[in-house]
Coordinates of C-alpha atoms in Angstrom, one line a residue:
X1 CA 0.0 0.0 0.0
X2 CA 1.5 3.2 -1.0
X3 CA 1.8 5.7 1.5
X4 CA 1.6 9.6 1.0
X5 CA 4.5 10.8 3.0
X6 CA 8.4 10.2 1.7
X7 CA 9.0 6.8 1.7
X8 CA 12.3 7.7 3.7
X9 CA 10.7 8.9 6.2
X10 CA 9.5 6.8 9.4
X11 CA 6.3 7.6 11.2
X12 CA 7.8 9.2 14.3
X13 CA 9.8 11.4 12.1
X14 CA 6.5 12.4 10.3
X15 CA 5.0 13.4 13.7
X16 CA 8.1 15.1 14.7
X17 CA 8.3 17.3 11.7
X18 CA 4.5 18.3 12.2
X19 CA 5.5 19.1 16.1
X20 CA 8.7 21.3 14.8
X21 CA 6.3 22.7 12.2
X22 CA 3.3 23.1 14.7
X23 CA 5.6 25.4 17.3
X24 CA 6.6 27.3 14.9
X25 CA 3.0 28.6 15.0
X26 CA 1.6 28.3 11.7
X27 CA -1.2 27.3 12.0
X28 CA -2.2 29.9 14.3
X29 CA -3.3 33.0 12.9
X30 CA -7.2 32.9 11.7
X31 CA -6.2 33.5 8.3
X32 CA -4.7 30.6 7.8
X33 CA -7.2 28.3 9.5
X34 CA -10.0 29.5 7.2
X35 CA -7.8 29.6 4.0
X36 CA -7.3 25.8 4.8
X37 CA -11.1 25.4 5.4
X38 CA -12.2 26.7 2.4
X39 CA -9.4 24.6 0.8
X40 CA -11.2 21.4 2.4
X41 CA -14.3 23.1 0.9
X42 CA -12.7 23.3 -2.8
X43 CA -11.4 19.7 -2.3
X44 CA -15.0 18.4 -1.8
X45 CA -16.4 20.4 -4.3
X46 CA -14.3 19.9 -7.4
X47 CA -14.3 16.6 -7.0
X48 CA -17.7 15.5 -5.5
X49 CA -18.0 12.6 -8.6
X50 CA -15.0 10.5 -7.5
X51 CA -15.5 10.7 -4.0
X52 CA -19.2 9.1 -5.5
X53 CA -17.8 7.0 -7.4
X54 CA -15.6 5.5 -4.4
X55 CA -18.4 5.5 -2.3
X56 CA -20.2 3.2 -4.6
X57 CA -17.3 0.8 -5.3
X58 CA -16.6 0.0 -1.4
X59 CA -19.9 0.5 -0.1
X60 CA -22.5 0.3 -3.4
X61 CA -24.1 3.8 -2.0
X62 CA -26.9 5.3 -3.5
X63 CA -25.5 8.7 -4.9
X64 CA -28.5 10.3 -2.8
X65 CA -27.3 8.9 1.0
X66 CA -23.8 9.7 -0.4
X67 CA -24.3 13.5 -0.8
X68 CA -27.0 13.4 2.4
X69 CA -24.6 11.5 4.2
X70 CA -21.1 12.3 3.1
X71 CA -20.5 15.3 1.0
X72 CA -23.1 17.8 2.3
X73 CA -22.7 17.0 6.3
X74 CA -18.9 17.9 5.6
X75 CA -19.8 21.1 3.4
X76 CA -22.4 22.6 5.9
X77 CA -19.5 21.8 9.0
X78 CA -17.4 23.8 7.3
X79 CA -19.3 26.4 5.8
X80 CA -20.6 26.7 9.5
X81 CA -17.0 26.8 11.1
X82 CA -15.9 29.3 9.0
X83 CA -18.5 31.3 9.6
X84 CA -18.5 31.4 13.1
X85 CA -14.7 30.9 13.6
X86 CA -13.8 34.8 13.9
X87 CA -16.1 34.5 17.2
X88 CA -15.0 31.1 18.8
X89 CA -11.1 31.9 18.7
X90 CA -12.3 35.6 20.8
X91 CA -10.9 35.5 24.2
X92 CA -14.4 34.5 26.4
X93 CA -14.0 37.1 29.7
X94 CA -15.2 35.8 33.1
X95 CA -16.9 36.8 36.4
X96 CA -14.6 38.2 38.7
X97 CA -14.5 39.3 42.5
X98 CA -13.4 41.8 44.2
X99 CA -9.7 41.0 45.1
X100 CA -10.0 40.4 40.9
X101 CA -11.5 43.5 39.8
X102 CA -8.7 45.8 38.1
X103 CA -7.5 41.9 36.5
X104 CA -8.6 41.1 33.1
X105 CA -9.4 37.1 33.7
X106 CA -10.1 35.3 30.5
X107 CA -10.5 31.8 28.6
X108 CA -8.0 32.0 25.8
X109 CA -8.7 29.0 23.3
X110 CA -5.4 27.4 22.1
X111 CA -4.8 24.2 19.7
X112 CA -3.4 21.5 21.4
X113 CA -0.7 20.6 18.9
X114 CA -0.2 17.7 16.9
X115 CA -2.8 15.2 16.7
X116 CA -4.3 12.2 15.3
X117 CA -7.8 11.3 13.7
X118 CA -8.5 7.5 12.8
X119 CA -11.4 7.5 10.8
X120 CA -13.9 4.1 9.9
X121 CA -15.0 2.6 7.3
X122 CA -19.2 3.0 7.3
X123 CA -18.5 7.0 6.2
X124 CA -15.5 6.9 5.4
X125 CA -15.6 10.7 4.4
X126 CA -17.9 12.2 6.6
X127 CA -16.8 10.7 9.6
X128 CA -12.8 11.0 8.5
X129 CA -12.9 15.1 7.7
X130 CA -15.3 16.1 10.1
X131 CA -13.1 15.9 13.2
X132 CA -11.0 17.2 10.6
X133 CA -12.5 20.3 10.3
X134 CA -12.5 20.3 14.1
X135 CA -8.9 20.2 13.7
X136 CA -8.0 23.0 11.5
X137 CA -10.6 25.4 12.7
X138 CA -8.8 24.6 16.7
X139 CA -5.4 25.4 14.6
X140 CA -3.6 22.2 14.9
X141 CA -1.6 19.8 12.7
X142 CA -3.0 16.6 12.1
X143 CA -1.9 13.1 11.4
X144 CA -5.0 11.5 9.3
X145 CA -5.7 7.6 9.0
X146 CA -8.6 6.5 6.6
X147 CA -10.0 3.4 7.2
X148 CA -8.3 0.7 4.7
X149 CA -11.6 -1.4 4.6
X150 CA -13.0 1.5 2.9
X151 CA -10.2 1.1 0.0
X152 CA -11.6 3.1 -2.6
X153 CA -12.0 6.2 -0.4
X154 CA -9.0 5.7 1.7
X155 CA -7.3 6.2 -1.8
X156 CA -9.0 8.7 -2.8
X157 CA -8.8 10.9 0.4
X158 CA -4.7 10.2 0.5
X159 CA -4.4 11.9 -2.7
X160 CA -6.5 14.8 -2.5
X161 CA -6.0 16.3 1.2
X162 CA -2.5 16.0 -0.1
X163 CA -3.3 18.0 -2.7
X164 CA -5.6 20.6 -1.3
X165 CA -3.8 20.9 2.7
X166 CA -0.7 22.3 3.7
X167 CA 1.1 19.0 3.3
X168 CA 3.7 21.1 5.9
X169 CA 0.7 20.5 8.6
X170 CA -1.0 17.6 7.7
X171 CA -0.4 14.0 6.7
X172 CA -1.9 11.2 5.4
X173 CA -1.1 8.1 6.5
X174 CA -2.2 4.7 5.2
X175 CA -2.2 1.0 6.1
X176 CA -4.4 -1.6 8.1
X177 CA -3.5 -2.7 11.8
X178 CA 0.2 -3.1 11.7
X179 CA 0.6 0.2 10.7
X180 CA -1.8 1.5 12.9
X181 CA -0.3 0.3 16.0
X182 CA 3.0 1.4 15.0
X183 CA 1.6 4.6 14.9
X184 CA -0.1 4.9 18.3
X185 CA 3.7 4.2 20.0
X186 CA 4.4 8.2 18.7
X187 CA 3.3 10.7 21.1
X188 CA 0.1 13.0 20.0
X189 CA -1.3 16.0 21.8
X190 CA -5.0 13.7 21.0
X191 CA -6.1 10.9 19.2
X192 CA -9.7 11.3 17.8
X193 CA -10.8 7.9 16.8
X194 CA -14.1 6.4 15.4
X195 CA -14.7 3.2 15.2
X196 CA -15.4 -0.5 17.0
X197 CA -15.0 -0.7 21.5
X198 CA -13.0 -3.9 20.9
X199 CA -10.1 -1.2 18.9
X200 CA -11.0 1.6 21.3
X201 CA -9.3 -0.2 23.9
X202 CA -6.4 -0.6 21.9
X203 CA -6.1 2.8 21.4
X204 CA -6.8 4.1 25.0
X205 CA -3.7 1.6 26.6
X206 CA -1.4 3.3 23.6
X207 CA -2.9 6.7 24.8
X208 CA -2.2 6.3 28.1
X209 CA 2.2 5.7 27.8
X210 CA 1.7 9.5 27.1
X211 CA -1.0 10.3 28.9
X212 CA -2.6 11.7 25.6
X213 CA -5.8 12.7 25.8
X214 CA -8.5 10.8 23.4
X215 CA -12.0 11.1 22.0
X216 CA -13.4 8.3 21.2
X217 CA -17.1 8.0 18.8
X218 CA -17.9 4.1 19.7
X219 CA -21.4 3.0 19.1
X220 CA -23.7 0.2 20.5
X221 CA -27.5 -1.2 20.5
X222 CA -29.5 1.7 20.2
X223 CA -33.0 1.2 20.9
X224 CA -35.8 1.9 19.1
X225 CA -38.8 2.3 21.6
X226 CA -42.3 2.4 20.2
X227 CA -44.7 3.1 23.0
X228 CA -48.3 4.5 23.5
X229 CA -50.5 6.5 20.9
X230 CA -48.3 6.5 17.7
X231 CA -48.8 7.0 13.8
X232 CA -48.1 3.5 12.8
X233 CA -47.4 4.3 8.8
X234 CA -45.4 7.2 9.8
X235 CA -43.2 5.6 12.4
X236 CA -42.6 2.6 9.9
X237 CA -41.5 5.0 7.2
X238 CA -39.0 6.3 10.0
X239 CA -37.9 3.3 11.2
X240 CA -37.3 1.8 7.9
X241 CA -35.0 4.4 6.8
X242 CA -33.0 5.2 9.2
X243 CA -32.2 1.3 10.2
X244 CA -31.9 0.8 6.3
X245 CA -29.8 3.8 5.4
X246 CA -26.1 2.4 4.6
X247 CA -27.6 -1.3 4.7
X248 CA -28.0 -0.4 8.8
X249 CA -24.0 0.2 8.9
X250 CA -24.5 3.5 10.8
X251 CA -23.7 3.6 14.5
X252 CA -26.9 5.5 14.9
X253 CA -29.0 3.5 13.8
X254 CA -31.7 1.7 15.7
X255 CA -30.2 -1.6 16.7
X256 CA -33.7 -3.3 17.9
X257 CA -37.1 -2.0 18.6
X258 CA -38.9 -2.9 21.7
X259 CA -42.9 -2.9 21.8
X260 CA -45.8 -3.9 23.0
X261 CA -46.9 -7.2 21.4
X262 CA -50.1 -5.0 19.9
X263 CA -47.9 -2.3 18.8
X264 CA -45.6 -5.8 17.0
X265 CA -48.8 -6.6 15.3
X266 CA -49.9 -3.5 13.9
X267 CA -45.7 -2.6 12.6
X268 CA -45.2 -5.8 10.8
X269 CA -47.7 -5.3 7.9
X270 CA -46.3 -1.3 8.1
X271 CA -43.2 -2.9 8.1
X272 CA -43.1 -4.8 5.2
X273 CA -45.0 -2.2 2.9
X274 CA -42.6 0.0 3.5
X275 CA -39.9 -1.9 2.4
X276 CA -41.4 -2.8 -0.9
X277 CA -42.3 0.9 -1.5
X278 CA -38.5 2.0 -0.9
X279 CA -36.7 -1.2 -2.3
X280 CA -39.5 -2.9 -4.4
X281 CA -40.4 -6.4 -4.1
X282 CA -36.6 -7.1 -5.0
X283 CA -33.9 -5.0 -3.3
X284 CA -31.6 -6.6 -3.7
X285 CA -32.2 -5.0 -7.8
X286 CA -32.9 -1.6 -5.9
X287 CA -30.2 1.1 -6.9
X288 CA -30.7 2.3 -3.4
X289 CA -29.9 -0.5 -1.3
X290 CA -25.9 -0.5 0.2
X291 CA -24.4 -3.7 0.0
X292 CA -22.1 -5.0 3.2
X293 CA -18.4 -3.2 3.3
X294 CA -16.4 -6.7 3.0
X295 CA -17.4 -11.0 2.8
X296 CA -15.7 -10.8 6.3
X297 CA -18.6 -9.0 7.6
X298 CA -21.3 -10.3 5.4
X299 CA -20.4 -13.4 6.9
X300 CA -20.1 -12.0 11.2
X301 CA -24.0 -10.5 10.0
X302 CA -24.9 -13.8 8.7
X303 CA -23.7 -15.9 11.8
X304 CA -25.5 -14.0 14.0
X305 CA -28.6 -14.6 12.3
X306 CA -27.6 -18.1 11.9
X307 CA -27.2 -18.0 15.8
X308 CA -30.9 -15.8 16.7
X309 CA -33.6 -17.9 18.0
X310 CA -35.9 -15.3 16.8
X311 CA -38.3 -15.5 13.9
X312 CA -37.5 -14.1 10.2
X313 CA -40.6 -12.4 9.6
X314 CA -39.5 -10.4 6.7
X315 CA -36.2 -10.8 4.6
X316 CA -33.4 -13.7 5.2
X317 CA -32.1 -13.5 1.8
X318 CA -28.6 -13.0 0.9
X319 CA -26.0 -13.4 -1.5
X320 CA -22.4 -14.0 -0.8
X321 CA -20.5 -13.0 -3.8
X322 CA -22.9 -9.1 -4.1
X323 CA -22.2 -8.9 -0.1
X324 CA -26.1 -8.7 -0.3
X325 CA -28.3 -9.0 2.8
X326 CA -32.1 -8.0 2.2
X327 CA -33.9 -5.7 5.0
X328 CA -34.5 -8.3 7.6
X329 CA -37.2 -8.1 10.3
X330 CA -37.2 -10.7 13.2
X331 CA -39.7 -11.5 15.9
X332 CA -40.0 -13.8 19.1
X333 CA -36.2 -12.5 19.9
X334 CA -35.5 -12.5 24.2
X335 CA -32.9 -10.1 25.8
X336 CA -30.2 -12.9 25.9
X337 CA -30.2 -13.8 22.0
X338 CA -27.3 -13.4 20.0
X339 CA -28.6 -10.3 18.3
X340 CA -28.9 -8.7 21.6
X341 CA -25.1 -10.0 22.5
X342 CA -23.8 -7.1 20.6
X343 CA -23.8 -4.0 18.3
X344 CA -25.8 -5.8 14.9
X345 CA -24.0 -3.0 12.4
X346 CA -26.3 -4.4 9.6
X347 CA -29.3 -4.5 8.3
X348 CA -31.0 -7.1 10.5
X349 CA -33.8 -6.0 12.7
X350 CA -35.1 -7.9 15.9
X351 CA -38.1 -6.7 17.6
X352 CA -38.4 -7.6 21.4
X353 CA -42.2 -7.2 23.3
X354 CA -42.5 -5.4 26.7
X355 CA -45.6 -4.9 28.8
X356 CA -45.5 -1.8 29.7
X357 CA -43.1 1.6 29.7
X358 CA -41.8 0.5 32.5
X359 CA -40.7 -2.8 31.3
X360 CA -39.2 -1.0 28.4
X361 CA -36.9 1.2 30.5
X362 CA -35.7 -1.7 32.4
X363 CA -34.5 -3.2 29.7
X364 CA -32.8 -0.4 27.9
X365 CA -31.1 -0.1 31.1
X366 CA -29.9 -2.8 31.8
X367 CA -28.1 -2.5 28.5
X368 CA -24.9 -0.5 28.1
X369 CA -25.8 3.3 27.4
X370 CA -26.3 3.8 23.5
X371 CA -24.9 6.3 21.5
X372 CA -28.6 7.1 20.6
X373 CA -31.9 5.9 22.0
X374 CA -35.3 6.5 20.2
X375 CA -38.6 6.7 21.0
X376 CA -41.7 7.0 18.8
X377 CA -44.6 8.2 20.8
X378 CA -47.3 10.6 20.2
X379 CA -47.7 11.3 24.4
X380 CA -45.4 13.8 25.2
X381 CA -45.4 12.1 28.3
X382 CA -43.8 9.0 27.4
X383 CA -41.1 10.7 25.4
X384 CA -40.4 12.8 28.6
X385 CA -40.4 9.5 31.0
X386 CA -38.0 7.7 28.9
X387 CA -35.5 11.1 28.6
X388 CA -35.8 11.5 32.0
X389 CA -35.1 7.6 33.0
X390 CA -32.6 6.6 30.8
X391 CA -28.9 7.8 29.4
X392 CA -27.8 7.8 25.9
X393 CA -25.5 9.8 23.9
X394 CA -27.7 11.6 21.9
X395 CA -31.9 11.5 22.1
X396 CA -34.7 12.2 19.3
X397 CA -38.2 11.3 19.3
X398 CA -40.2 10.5 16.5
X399 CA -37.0 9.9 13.9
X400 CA -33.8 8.4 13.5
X401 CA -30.2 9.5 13.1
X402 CA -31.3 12.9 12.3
X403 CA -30.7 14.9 15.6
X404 CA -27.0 14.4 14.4
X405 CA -27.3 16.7 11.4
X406 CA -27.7 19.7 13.7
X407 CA -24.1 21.3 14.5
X408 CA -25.4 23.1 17.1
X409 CA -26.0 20.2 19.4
X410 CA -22.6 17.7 20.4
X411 CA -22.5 14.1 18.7
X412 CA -20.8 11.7 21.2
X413 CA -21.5 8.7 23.4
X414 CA -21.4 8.2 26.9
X415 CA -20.3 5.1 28.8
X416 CA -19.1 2.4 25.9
X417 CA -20.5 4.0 23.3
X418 CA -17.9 6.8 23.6
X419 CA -15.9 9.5 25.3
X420 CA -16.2 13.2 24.0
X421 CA -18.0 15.2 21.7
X422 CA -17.9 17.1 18.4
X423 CA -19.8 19.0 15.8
X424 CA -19.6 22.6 15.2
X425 CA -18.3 24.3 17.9
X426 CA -18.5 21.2 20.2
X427 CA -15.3 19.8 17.9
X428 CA -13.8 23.0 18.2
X429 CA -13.1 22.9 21.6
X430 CA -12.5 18.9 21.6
X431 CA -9.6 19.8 19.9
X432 CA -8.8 22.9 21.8
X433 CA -7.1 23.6 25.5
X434 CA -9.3 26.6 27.5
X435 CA -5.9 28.2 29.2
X436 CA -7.1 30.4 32.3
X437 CA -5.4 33.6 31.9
X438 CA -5.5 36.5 34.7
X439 CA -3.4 39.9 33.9
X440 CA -2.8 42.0 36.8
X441 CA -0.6 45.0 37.2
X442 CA 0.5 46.6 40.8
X443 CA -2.7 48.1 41.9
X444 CA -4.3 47.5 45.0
X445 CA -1.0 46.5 46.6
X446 CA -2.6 46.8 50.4
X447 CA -5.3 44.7 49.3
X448 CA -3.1 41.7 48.4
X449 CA -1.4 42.5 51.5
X450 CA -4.3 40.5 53.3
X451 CA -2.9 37.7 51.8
X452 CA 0.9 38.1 53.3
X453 CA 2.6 37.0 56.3
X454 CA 2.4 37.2 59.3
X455 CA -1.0 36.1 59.1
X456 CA -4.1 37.5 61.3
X457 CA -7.3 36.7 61.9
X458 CA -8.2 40.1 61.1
X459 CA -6.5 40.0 57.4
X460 CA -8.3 36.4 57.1
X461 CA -11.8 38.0 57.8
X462 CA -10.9 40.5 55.0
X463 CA -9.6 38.0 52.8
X464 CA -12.6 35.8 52.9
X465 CA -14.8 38.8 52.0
X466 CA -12.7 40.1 49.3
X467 CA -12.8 36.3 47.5
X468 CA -16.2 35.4 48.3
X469 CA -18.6 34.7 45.8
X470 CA -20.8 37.0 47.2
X471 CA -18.5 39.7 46.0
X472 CA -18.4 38.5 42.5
X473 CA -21.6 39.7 41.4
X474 CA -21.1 40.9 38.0
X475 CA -17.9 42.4 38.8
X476 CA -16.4 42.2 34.9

């Protein structure tokens, strides 16, 4: 596999000349943040047909997820961070009290240095140049690592962020897990990785010999609660598409749906009629139906359906050699099957019965937290019980995958399904340290003379008052 940086030179020296380049600051000024930016912008834009095109040959994706999924996420993060750059990188000032009040006491935002993003396979440009953009906006150089299951676009990426970027700041480096672990013995200022919990693991022992700070953008079973009053046809429309999208290989996506046994009987038939009306009686003929990244995860998807005790109540088909697997729907699946044993990633979909809300909660509970957790409901009072009783990553009622569209809200697990956020301005400060700054002169001399030897209990009295927070009201 060819890599993008000078054959003669090793990874540590790669990161070492980003660090030389890095203090020599760069990548600092504003100007040269947005000029890379919009650089990033240009590279997506003049060549949006063979980032397509390799999005179809590792993935077979419909050109319409591509450009929802891939392209225009990326274009809206960046036309968003440019535009609001100028005000995130403004000094933010703070409260002060009165032993503070002549200071001027601020959060400076500064990059952190040199760091590393390890991007997956399922988007493998959307979820590669968004923390990207995170990056560049913070002011940092970056060490980049495509996914090589993704080959097509890992190619494709390699040659064109060395084409558009300051190849002085950042560097594309290729390979599968050899080379990857060779790369997390170098020291980073943070790793930003997205991808599986078995390799997160991996990744937070070779942080921790530095003591380098990490993000990590996991997943798990996210659940899929249907409860109470709800528009059946609507819901299935919902469902359908956002467990479908990318043949289900989206770590948002719901991962099983849990329901009453009347609510089961009334989705099936909704269910199904979906699925012809978006895929046809065929899908695996449908132009907008993925096909699984590689046979050796076909075949994981297929032993665990081999493995279910459930019932396959719509789908089962597949095809080895197209790395087909229709839209499957399972019933008659309990908590312990091997569908519930861990994250599906595919499109395989088991539905689970509960009695009531309660039931429901218990169950998604006693689950690891999810990166999202769904619930369609048209009682405002069940969408508020389950928010209130449960933890996930991220929340939306009604829909699927959606809420992570929006770059005003953070993106980012909690528990197992991930540590840290990003989007927008969220991923500026991920990649950003807040440095507490306080300027003082020489003023008010006898006033920090409380603070002096030999000590009294009359200059402690003082003290206390002068640092209280009752004398911090709005003192600027």
């Amino acid at each position: 596999m060819e890599d993008t940086w000078d054959r003669m030179e090793t990874q540590s020296q790669v990161v070492d000349r980003l660090r030389s380049v890095f203090r020599s600051g760069i990548t600092i000024p504003v100007e040269f943040r947005l000029t890379q930016l919009n650089k990033l912008m240009s590279m997506i834009q003049e060549n949006e047909e063979q980032i397509l095109k390799a999005l179809h040959e590792d993935l077979a994706k419909p050109k319409f997820e591509a450009i929802m999924s891939e392209v225009d996420i990326v274009v809206n993060e960046l036309y968003f961070a440019i535009a609001n750059l100028t005000s995130w990188i403004q000094p933010e000032y703070v409260s002060k009290n009165l032993a503070t009040k002549l200071d001027d006491c601020f959060v400076r935002r500064e990059p952190l240095g040199v760091v590393l993003i390890i991007g997956p396979w399922n988007y493998p440009l959307h979820l590669l140049l968004l923390p990207l953009v995170s990056a560049i906006a913070a002011g940092n150089c970056a060490v980049i690592k495509p996914s090589e299951v993704s080959a097509h676009t890992d190619r494709l990426m390699a040659e064109l962020i060395t084409k558009y970027l300051s190849q002085d700041c950042y560097t594309v480096v290729r390979g599968a897990a050899e080379e990857t672990t060779t790369l997390l013995l170098n020291r980073f200022d943070h790793i930003f990785y997205t991808g599986s919990q078995t390799v997160a693991r991996i990744i937070m022992r070779a942080a921790s010999v530095h003591l380098t700070p990490v993000t990590l953008e996991l997943g798990g079973k996210c659940p899929c609660f249907i409860y109470g009053r709800v528009d059946i046809a609507a819901a299935a429309r919902r469902l359908v598409w956002s467990k479908y999208f990318n043949a289900g290989q989206s770590c948002v996506a719901p991962d099983y749906v849990l329901c009453s046994p009347d609510t089961r009987d009334a989705l099936l038939p909704a269910l199904r009629q979906t699925l012809e009306e978006f895929y046809s009686k065929e899908p695996q003929t449908s132009p907008d139906m993925s096909r699984i990244v590689s046979p050796r995860h076909w075949t994981r998807l297929m032993e665990l359906l081999k493995r279910s005790a459930g019932k396959v109540v719509v789908g089962g088909e597949s095809d080895q050699e197209d790395k087909y697997i229709a839209p499957t729907v399972l019933v008659d699946v309990a908590e312990d099957d091997a569908l519930m044993a861990e994250e599906i990633f595919g499109p395989i979909l088991p539905i689970l019965t509960v009695e009531s809300l309660e039931e429901g909660i218990a169950l998604i509970n006693r689950q690891e937290k999810p990166l999202a957790l769904y619930v369609f409901s048209d009682e405002s009072s069940v969408v508020n019980t389950v928010l209130e009783k449960t933890s996930s990553g991220g929340f939306c009622s009604n829909d699927g995958i959606i809420h992570m569209c929006l770059p005003t809200l953070p993106f980012g697990g909690v528990g197992t399904s991930g540590y840290g956020s990003y989007h927008g301005r969220w991923g500026f400060e991920t990649f950003s340290h807040r440095r507490a700054c306080m300027l003082r002169g020489w003023a008010l001399e006898r006033l920090n003379g409380l603070r002096y030897p030999p000590y009294t209990e009359t200059k402690l009295s003082w003290l206390r008052w002068t640092t209280s927070a009752k004398s911090s009201c709005s003192l600027m």
